[in-house]
XYZ file of C-alpha atoms in Angstrom:
537
model
C 0.000 0.000 0.000
C 1.402 3.359 -1.044
C 1.980 5.589 1.996
C 0.688 9.163 2.185
C 2.589 11.724 4.316
C 0.844 14.470 6.217
C 2.933 17.659 6.552
C 2.956 19.397 9.917
C 3.992 23.105 9.963
C 6.940 23.683 7.584
C 9.294 20.980 8.902
C 9.670 18.253 6.292
C 11.012 14.942 7.651
C 10.499 11.783 5.651
C 10.167 9.293 8.492
C 7.139 8.023 10.345
C 6.426 8.567 14.038
C 7.055 4.993 15.116
C 10.475 4.908 13.389
C 11.458 8.180 15.012
C 10.514 6.982 18.477
C 12.439 3.741 18.081
C 15.486 5.486 16.612
C 15.497 8.041 19.412
C 15.412 5.377 22.127
C 18.035 3.285 20.360
C 20.399 6.195 19.969
C 19.994 7.054 23.645
C 20.964 3.469 24.467
C 24.107 3.798 22.279
C 23.027 1.457 19.483
C 24.535 2.041 16.051
C 22.479 3.023 13.067
C 23.294 -0.238 11.306
C 21.851 -2.209 14.241
C 18.698 -0.152 14.103
C 18.305 -0.781 10.395
C 18.767 -4.482 10.954
C 16.170 -4.607 13.735
C 13.583 -2.416 12.143
C 14.043 -3.433 8.551
C 14.534 0.146 7.452
C 16.207 0.349 4.122
C 19.219 2.542 3.524
C 17.332 4.508 0.899
C 14.844 5.832 3.485
C 15.421 9.325 4.783
C 16.923 9.655 8.238
C 16.203 12.425 10.749
C 17.772 15.769 10.018
C 20.479 16.877 12.434
C 20.110 20.420 13.675
C 22.396 22.787 15.543
C 24.132 21.973 18.799
C 22.544 23.151 22.010
C 23.670 22.663 25.583
C 25.985 19.719 25.755
C 28.381 19.640 22.784
C 28.003 15.871 22.557
C 24.254 16.014 22.224
C 22.101 17.713 19.653
C 18.622 19.106 19.939
C 16.442 17.855 17.119
C 13.053 19.566 16.982
C 10.910 17.296 14.852
C 7.432 17.765 13.463
C 6.362 14.139 13.465
C 5.236 12.726 10.088
C 2.640 9.987 10.353
C 1.939 7.477 7.612
C -1.268 5.513 7.276
C 0.610 2.236 7.361
C 1.905 3.034 10.880
C -1.558 2.898 12.484
C -3.434 -0.257 13.408
C -6.143 -1.341 11.016
C -9.291 0.605 11.542
C -7.577 3.490 13.237
C -7.331 6.687 11.240
C -4.436 9.049 11.347
C -4.770 11.820 13.921
C -5.670 15.312 12.873
C -3.239 18.242 12.917
C -4.671 19.545 16.147
C -3.920 16.299 18.024
C -0.245 16.177 17.030
C 2.263 17.339 19.616
C 5.788 18.605 18.963
C 8.308 16.190 20.401
C 11.936 16.906 21.076
C 14.521 14.179 21.363
C 17.949 14.524 22.888
C 20.233 12.263 20.874
C 23.992 11.891 20.784
C 25.875 13.874 18.155
C 26.991 11.604 15.282
C 30.636 10.666 15.531
C 32.957 10.605 12.510
C 32.746 6.820 12.267
C 28.956 6.927 12.401
C 28.902 9.564 9.664
C 31.086 7.442 7.385
C 28.967 4.400 8.092
C 25.826 6.307 7.159
C 26.962 7.939 3.931
C 29.866 6.020 2.419
C 28.181 3.640 0.006
C 28.904 2.513 -3.537
C 26.240 4.058 -5.784
C 28.041 3.350 -9.078
C 25.654 0.487 -9.883
C 22.796 2.973 -10.155
C 24.625 5.457 -12.474
C 23.192 5.968 -15.943
C 25.914 4.748 -18.300
C 24.941 7.111 -21.133
C 25.155 10.161 -18.847
C 28.401 8.864 -17.370
C 30.096 8.564 -20.779
C 28.793 11.942 -21.916
C 30.072 13.739 -18.815
C 33.430 11.984 -19.026
C 33.741 12.976 -22.693
C 32.945 16.615 -21.901
C 35.557 16.605 -19.125
C 38.178 15.283 -21.532
C 37.194 17.919 -24.098
C 37.397 20.593 -21.422
C 40.933 19.543 -20.491
C 41.899 19.757 -24.150
C 40.397 23.222 -24.448
C 42.395 24.412 -21.440
C 45.607 23.136 -23.034
C 44.851 25.164 -26.165
C 44.359 28.451 -24.354
C 40.669 28.384 -23.450
C 39.184 27.313 -26.809
C 39.432 24.117 -28.821
C 41.867 24.511 -31.705
C 39.523 22.671 -34.082
C 36.652 25.163 -33.687
C 36.456 27.459 -36.705
C 32.743 28.053 -37.405
C 30.836 30.289 -35.013
C 27.447 31.985 -34.745
C 27.472 35.617 -35.809
C 28.535 37.869 -32.892
C 25.619 39.422 -30.996
C 27.504 42.710 -30.683
C 26.911 43.289 -34.421
C 23.130 43.112 -34.112
C 22.633 46.523 -35.783
C 24.229 45.318 -39.006
C 21.932 44.563 -41.939
C 21.037 40.836 -41.529
C 21.291 40.246 -45.285
C 25.049 40.761 -45.060
C 25.618 37.749 -42.787
C 22.535 35.505 -43.027
C 22.034 33.241 -46.064
C 19.551 34.628 -48.567
C 18.953 31.555 -50.745
C 20.846 28.501 -49.535
C 21.745 27.245 -46.074
C 25.028 25.401 -45.599
C 25.630 23.618 -42.329
C 23.347 23.417 -39.308
C 22.929 27.046 -38.204
C 20.155 28.016 -40.671
C 18.953 24.582 -41.701
C 15.178 24.310 -42.003
C 14.401 28.042 -42.033
C 11.558 29.026 -44.337
C 13.464 31.326 -46.694
C 16.028 28.618 -47.581
C 13.724 25.612 -47.907
C 13.431 25.901 -51.703
C 17.101 25.116 -52.228
C 16.978 22.077 -49.952
C 15.245 20.239 -52.808
C 17.699 21.615 -55.385
C 20.615 20.091 -53.449
C 19.411 16.609 -54.435
C 19.719 17.613 -58.095
C 23.375 18.576 -57.606
C 24.109 15.415 -55.596
C 22.743 13.341 -58.461
C 24.921 15.263 -60.952
C 28.059 14.717 -58.869
C 27.365 10.991 -58.465
C 26.638 10.581 -62.175
C 30.063 11.921 -63.194
C 31.967 10.360 -60.292
C 33.488 6.894 -60.291
C 33.041 6.645 -56.546
C 29.993 4.842 -55.203
C 27.574 6.629 -52.873
C 28.414 4.214 -50.060
C 32.041 5.374 -50.174
C 30.984 8.984 -49.707
C 28.786 8.047 -46.756
C 31.512 5.896 -45.229
C 34.090 8.683 -45.530
C 31.711 11.179 -43.916
C 30.864 8.735 -41.150
C 34.544 8.345 -40.296
C 35.066 12.126 -40.166
C 31.759 12.989 -38.493
C 33.339 13.726 -35.114
C 35.971 15.980 -36.677
C 33.289 17.864 -38.619
C 31.145 18.370 -35.520
C 34.180 19.629 -33.606
C 34.569 22.472 -36.120
C 31.346 24.096 -34.871
C 31.416 26.079 -31.655
C 27.788 25.157 -30.888
C 26.611 21.649 -30.046
C 24.811 20.193 -33.069
C 21.749 18.335 -31.787
C 21.216 16.155 -34.844
C 21.299 12.410 -35.206
C 24.298 10.881 -36.929
C 22.198 9.917 -39.949
C 20.741 13.406 -40.425
C 24.093 15.099 -39.856
C 25.953 12.945 -42.393
C 23.184 13.412 -44.946
C 23.209 17.195 -44.458
C 26.989 17.391 -44.899
C 26.893 15.218 -48.025
C 24.173 17.344 -49.665
C 25.758 20.670 -48.700
C 29.302 19.779 -49.743
C 28.196 18.328 -53.077
C 26.100 21.420 -53.750
C 29.063 23.741 -53.087
C 31.433 21.714 -55.273
C 29.003 21.491 -58.190
C 28.296 25.212 -57.924
C 32.017 26.079 -58.016
C 32.603 23.645 -60.851
C 29.828 25.076 -63.014
C 30.833 28.677 -62.300
C 34.278 27.944 -63.732
C 33.095 26.259 -66.933
C 31.409 27.429 -70.096
C 27.666 27.608 -70.442
C 27.762 24.720 -72.922
C 28.127 22.283 -70.020
C 25.045 23.575 -68.198
C 22.099 21.199 -67.959
C 18.814 22.623 -69.246
C 17.111 21.451 -66.073
C 19.623 23.149 -63.812
C 17.671 25.112 -61.143
C 20.417 27.752 -60.786
C 22.224 28.374 -64.046
C 18.989 28.673 -65.987
C 18.278 31.646 -63.681
C 21.552 33.611 -63.801
C 20.285 36.406 -61.557
C 20.579 33.984 -58.630
C 24.322 33.474 -59.079
C 25.530 36.714 -57.356
C 23.326 35.932 -54.359
C 24.628 32.357 -54.118
C 28.242 33.521 -54.322
C 27.575 35.872 -51.403
C 25.946 33.023 -49.465
C 29.160 31.008 -49.808
C 30.959 33.757 -47.852
C 28.430 34.170 -45.039
C 29.978 33.694 -41.602
C 27.402 31.186 -40.312
C 27.196 29.412 -43.673
C 30.637 27.798 -43.742
C 31.600 24.156 -44.181
C 34.949 22.765 -42.983
C 37.458 22.929 -45.815
C 38.783 19.423 -45.197
C 35.237 18.145 -45.815
C 35.029 19.920 -49.189
C 38.507 18.727 -50.089
C 37.614 15.133 -49.172
C 34.480 15.083 -51.364
C 36.360 16.922 -54.122
C 39.041 14.226 -54.205
C 36.535 11.375 -54.081
C 34.572 12.891 -56.979
C 37.655 13.246 -59.152
C 37.721 17.065 -59.100
C 37.019 18.667 -62.453
C 39.342 16.479 -64.499
C 36.465 15.398 -66.740
C 36.482 18.859 -68.374
C 40.075 20.129 -68.138
C 43.252 18.254 -68.947
C 44.992 20.217 -66.184
C 42.237 20.614 -63.612
C 42.340 23.473 -61.155
C 42.701 22.623 -57.462
C 39.814 23.427 -55.162
C 41.209 26.771 -53.821
C 41.575 28.109 -57.371
C 38.035 27.023 -58.265
C 36.706 28.880 -55.205
C 38.737 32.066 -55.778
C 37.767 32.202 -59.451
C 34.131 31.959 -58.453
C 34.517 34.770 -55.922
C 36.308 36.881 -58.507
C 33.055 37.101 -60.437
C 32.039 39.594 -57.771
C 35.520 40.926 -56.986
C 37.845 40.687 -60.022
C 41.611 40.383 -59.469
C 44.727 39.385 -61.371
C 45.373 35.688 -61.968
C 48.826 35.973 -60.394
C 47.235 36.668 -57.015
C 45.078 33.534 -57.177
C 47.913 31.217 -58.163
C 49.603 31.821 -54.810
C 46.900 29.707 -53.175
C 47.010 26.580 -55.354
C 48.151 24.361 -52.478
C 46.283 26.209 -49.723
C 44.647 24.202 -46.920
C 42.736 26.235 -44.360
C 39.561 26.249 -42.322
C 36.777 27.169 -44.756
C 36.073 29.242 -47.871
C 35.678 32.509 -45.983
C 39.087 31.896 -44.426
C 40.544 31.395 -47.932
C 39.024 34.580 -49.331
C 40.025 36.576 -46.251
C 43.642 35.499 -46.644
C 43.692 36.219 -50.370
C 42.651 39.845 -49.780
C 45.452 40.703 -47.359
C 48.334 42.878 -48.593
C 51.179 40.891 -50.124
C 53.719 42.587 -47.838
C 51.916 42.196 -44.545
C 53.026 44.755 -41.993
C 54.947 43.659 -38.919
C 53.880 45.965 -36.109
C 56.760 47.293 -34.052
C 56.080 50.534 -32.199
C 57.893 52.155 -29.321
C 55.042 52.396 -26.822
C 56.970 54.936 -24.719
C 57.402 57.226 -27.703
C 54.003 56.919 -29.328
C 51.056 58.425 -27.416
C 48.063 58.658 -29.764
C 45.255 61.123 -29.121
C 41.780 60.054 -28.129
C 40.490 60.626 -31.662
C 42.046 57.988 -33.905
C 42.207 60.075 -37.052
C 40.419 63.183 -38.238
C 37.774 63.033 -40.932
C 38.113 64.172 -44.509
C 36.484 67.491 -43.636
C 39.218 68.251 -41.052
C 42.180 66.826 -42.971
C 41.645 68.654 -46.249
C 41.995 72.216 -44.805
C 45.254 71.089 -43.163
C 46.784 70.460 -46.577
C 46.323 66.669 -46.812
C 45.322 65.475 -50.268
C 43.470 62.270 -51.167
C 44.426 60.143 -54.141
C 43.371 56.670 -55.350
C 46.133 54.072 -55.205
C 46.673 51.258 -57.667
C 47.498 48.031 -55.850
C 46.263 44.460 -55.497
C 44.592 44.859 -52.081
C 42.178 47.606 -51.080
C 43.620 47.269 -47.558
C 47.004 48.637 -48.654
C 46.758 52.323 -47.588
C 49.716 54.694 -47.648
C 50.570 58.259 -46.527
C 53.524 60.220 -47.913
C 54.244 63.826 -48.920
C 50.969 64.978 -47.371
C 49.020 62.674 -49.685
C 46.761 59.938 -48.299
C 46.679 57.172 -50.898
C 43.663 54.876 -50.558
C 43.000 52.047 -53.052
C 39.781 52.344 -55.034
C 36.946 50.174 -53.788
C 33.393 49.552 -54.929
C 30.932 49.367 -52.021
C 28.129 47.132 -53.252
C 26.260 44.118 -51.863
C 29.231 41.799 -52.429
C 31.791 44.131 -50.810
C 29.462 44.735 -47.863
C 29.155 40.975 -47.340
C 32.936 40.566 -47.498
C 33.615 43.385 -45.017
C 30.998 42.325 -42.473
C 31.866 38.620 -42.479
C 35.641 39.114 -42.509
C 35.359 41.494 -39.536
C 33.188 38.916 -37.722
C 35.776 36.225 -38.492
C 38.552 38.360 -36.989
C 36.348 39.116 -33.989
C 35.773 35.438 -33.140
C 39.321 34.226 -33.777
C 41.533 36.070 -31.337
C 44.881 35.093 -32.873
C 43.923 36.076 -36.430
C 45.324 39.265 -37.997
C 42.907 42.208 -37.772
C 43.380 43.792 -41.197
C 39.676 44.149 -41.984
C 38.900 45.407 -38.493
C 41.620 48.054 -38.800
C 40.471 49.053 -42.287
C 36.838 49.451 -41.204
C 37.902 51.477 -38.154
C 40.039 53.730 -40.362
C 37.182 54.349 -42.799
C 34.760 54.893 -39.924
C 36.934 57.712 -38.598
C 37.460 59.137 -42.054
C 34.005 59.505 -43.550
C 30.446 60.682 -43.101
C 27.841 61.002 -45.892
C 29.277 64.356 -47.023
C 32.822 62.938 -47.083
C 31.677 59.986 -49.233
C 30.717 62.445 -51.964
C 34.236 63.869 -51.991
C 35.888 60.419 -52.001
C 33.693 59.427 -54.939
C 34.769 62.542 -56.829
C 38.420 61.594 -56.189
C 37.878 58.026 -57.430
C 38.588 56.341 -54.082
C 35.014 55.055 -53.849
C 33.974 54.116 -57.354
C 30.877 55.342 -59.126
C 29.477 51.784 -59.155
C 29.005 51.886 -55.383
C 25.775 52.234 -53.469
C 24.435 55.676 -52.560
C 26.466 57.840 -50.174
C 24.331 57.267 -47.078
C 24.567 53.479 -47.522
C 28.370 53.624 -47.707
C 28.646 55.883 -44.654
C 26.187 53.782 -42.619
C 28.079 50.586 -43.454
C 31.422 51.857 -42.170
C 29.996 53.860 -39.255
C 27.753 51.057 -37.943
C 30.368 48.354 -38.376
C 33.199 50.546 -37.055
C 31.361 51.310 -33.824
C 30.970 47.606 -33.018
C 34.582 46.487 -33.388
C 37.344 46.469 -30.797
C 40.176 48.541 -32.250
C 43.672 48.913 -30.806
C 45.621 51.667 -32.550
C 48.947 50.442 -31.136
C 48.577 46.963 -32.618
C 46.978 47.674 -36.001
C 48.760 47.485 -39.334
C 47.930 51.184 -39.940
C 49.564 52.376 -36.719
C 52.454 54.048 -38.570
C 50.000 55.843 -40.857
C 47.967 57.066 -37.866
C 51.122 58.396 -36.248
C 52.294 60.232 -39.372
C 48.897 61.780 -40.106
C 48.484 62.893 -36.506
C 52.005 64.345 -36.423
C 51.361 66.378 -39.566
C 47.895 67.489 -38.435
C 49.336 68.795 -35.145
C 52.228 70.654 -36.801
C 52.396 74.480 -36.872
C 52.202 74.583 -40.654
C 48.992 72.494 -40.742
C 47.489 74.588 -37.943
C 48.255 77.802 -39.859
C 46.723 76.401 -43.028
C 43.536 75.422 -41.199
C 43.348 78.835 -39.545
C 44.199 81.203 -42.397
C 43.779 79.247 -45.636
C 40.834 76.990 -45.004
C 38.524 78.973 -47.365
C 38.862 81.571 -50.169
C 37.501 84.328 -47.926
C 40.049 83.655 -45.193
C 42.783 83.648 -47.834
C 41.575 86.981 -49.241
C 41.501 88.413 -45.713
C 45.069 87.282 -45.041
C 46.213 88.594 -48.444
C 44.545 91.956 -47.869
C 46.105 92.252 -44.412
C 49.507 91.371 -45.854
C 49.219 93.979 -48.631
C 48.116 96.589 -46.117
C 51.064 95.725 -43.889
C 53.506 96.027 -46.797
C 52.068 99.376 -47.882
C 52.278 100.671 -44.330
C 55.910 99.647 -44.113
C 56.677 101.306 -47.477
C 54.981 104.468 -46.343
C 56.978 104.500 -43.139
C 60.254 103.996 -44.996
C 59.455 106.784 -47.479
C 58.618 109.127 -44.610
C 61.958 108.441 -42.915
C 63.899 108.974 -46.161
C 62.049 112.221 -46.914
C 62.863 113.567 -43.454
C 66.590 112.782 -43.876
C 66.724 114.480 -47.305
C 65.370 117.736 -45.931
């Protein structure tokens, strides 16, 4: 018969009145708890009385107990007493000794442990020890959720617009259409590949743990669903890159993408979205199993070249730049594109911290620098990050701020934000442009050819740099533009620049200075003539 406990006041003790009376008498007589359990048949799992604070004699404890009565403790036919008939009883029992305490609580509970939970906790502990050895974060993690600190950025710059790759946006309504299209591209890859489908699945199954470890978030998907998702996504990416690099003659008439060419720029941007990355070793594995693109070219391009050529449809560059990455092996496609955009002669930062004390304002805007005599010129170079200052001329490479460039800037800055040891070139560039421009300054930079005429409207450009620049952590002493900041600030604070801002900042101020100078010269001439005339007479 299932017992029912009646609660008295607020004191909750899971023992019945008869057991408490017997235990109290036994303890007073010096019997051990094990003897009591043997005599009374009380199992070890039952709750024992709660020990309260010492009072009076240090060897005895006062245990106020609100007695709990169970129906099974009363003779048949006798009902349990009402609350009003219950009396508070206080027992004086000996304080538990150390040996008694050990006897009570030292038991082997391992037989009752859930083995699944045990293995999972042990695995997490091992992973945690590995993370500590690698400086607080697992070295295999390379794909993160988009940072919450950038929540004011336009979501279209970092969330997939057409196709979801990986688990972060899987199943969302706006990407469901392309989930069906992925099966079309899987079928195309299998039809031209000599490798059987079972080999692809087996290879993914063996690398499943390594793929999961690349994501900073726990992926709560079954092994079957996860392997299937990675197979579909990787085959879709490879077929997309392959078709983007080949002539239109090879395009299938039933192709859901290349028969609608207006989708291609959006898909290329989706390949660079921060949360939309796939581990590069996964793409490389499937690429090798499928035979690459050797069925079309006698000398097939390696995977990094295929990817960079596809991205160059939105950001054209010289072929010599791409060839440097033929044997590249990195983390994902965004990592590849980020690296390919860095200046060829990357700056090694070495600044005397005692000598260099930058002002609170990082750099003045275009409106303040121009009256000081600083000119702005477009610079021809391979990387738009390669900015230079010499002979009072600030040379900034031309850049087109459109949807593709916005995607690149936002996602590369997010990548640098999440990976602490990565170089901060994009972060430094965005911070520089944030200090430099406002909507009125964008108009001037467009007229000088620094921001090309194919860019978005001026307010869009200014909002992009200003919003993104305010959300990044920028250290002027450790950035690759630190020397430029120092030189510009030194010139801006010089006496010559101050005089130019004060007296030559506008035509009217120049005319005023010129008039005052002419008046001063005429006054001096008049004074000299007066002195000479006096001497002659």
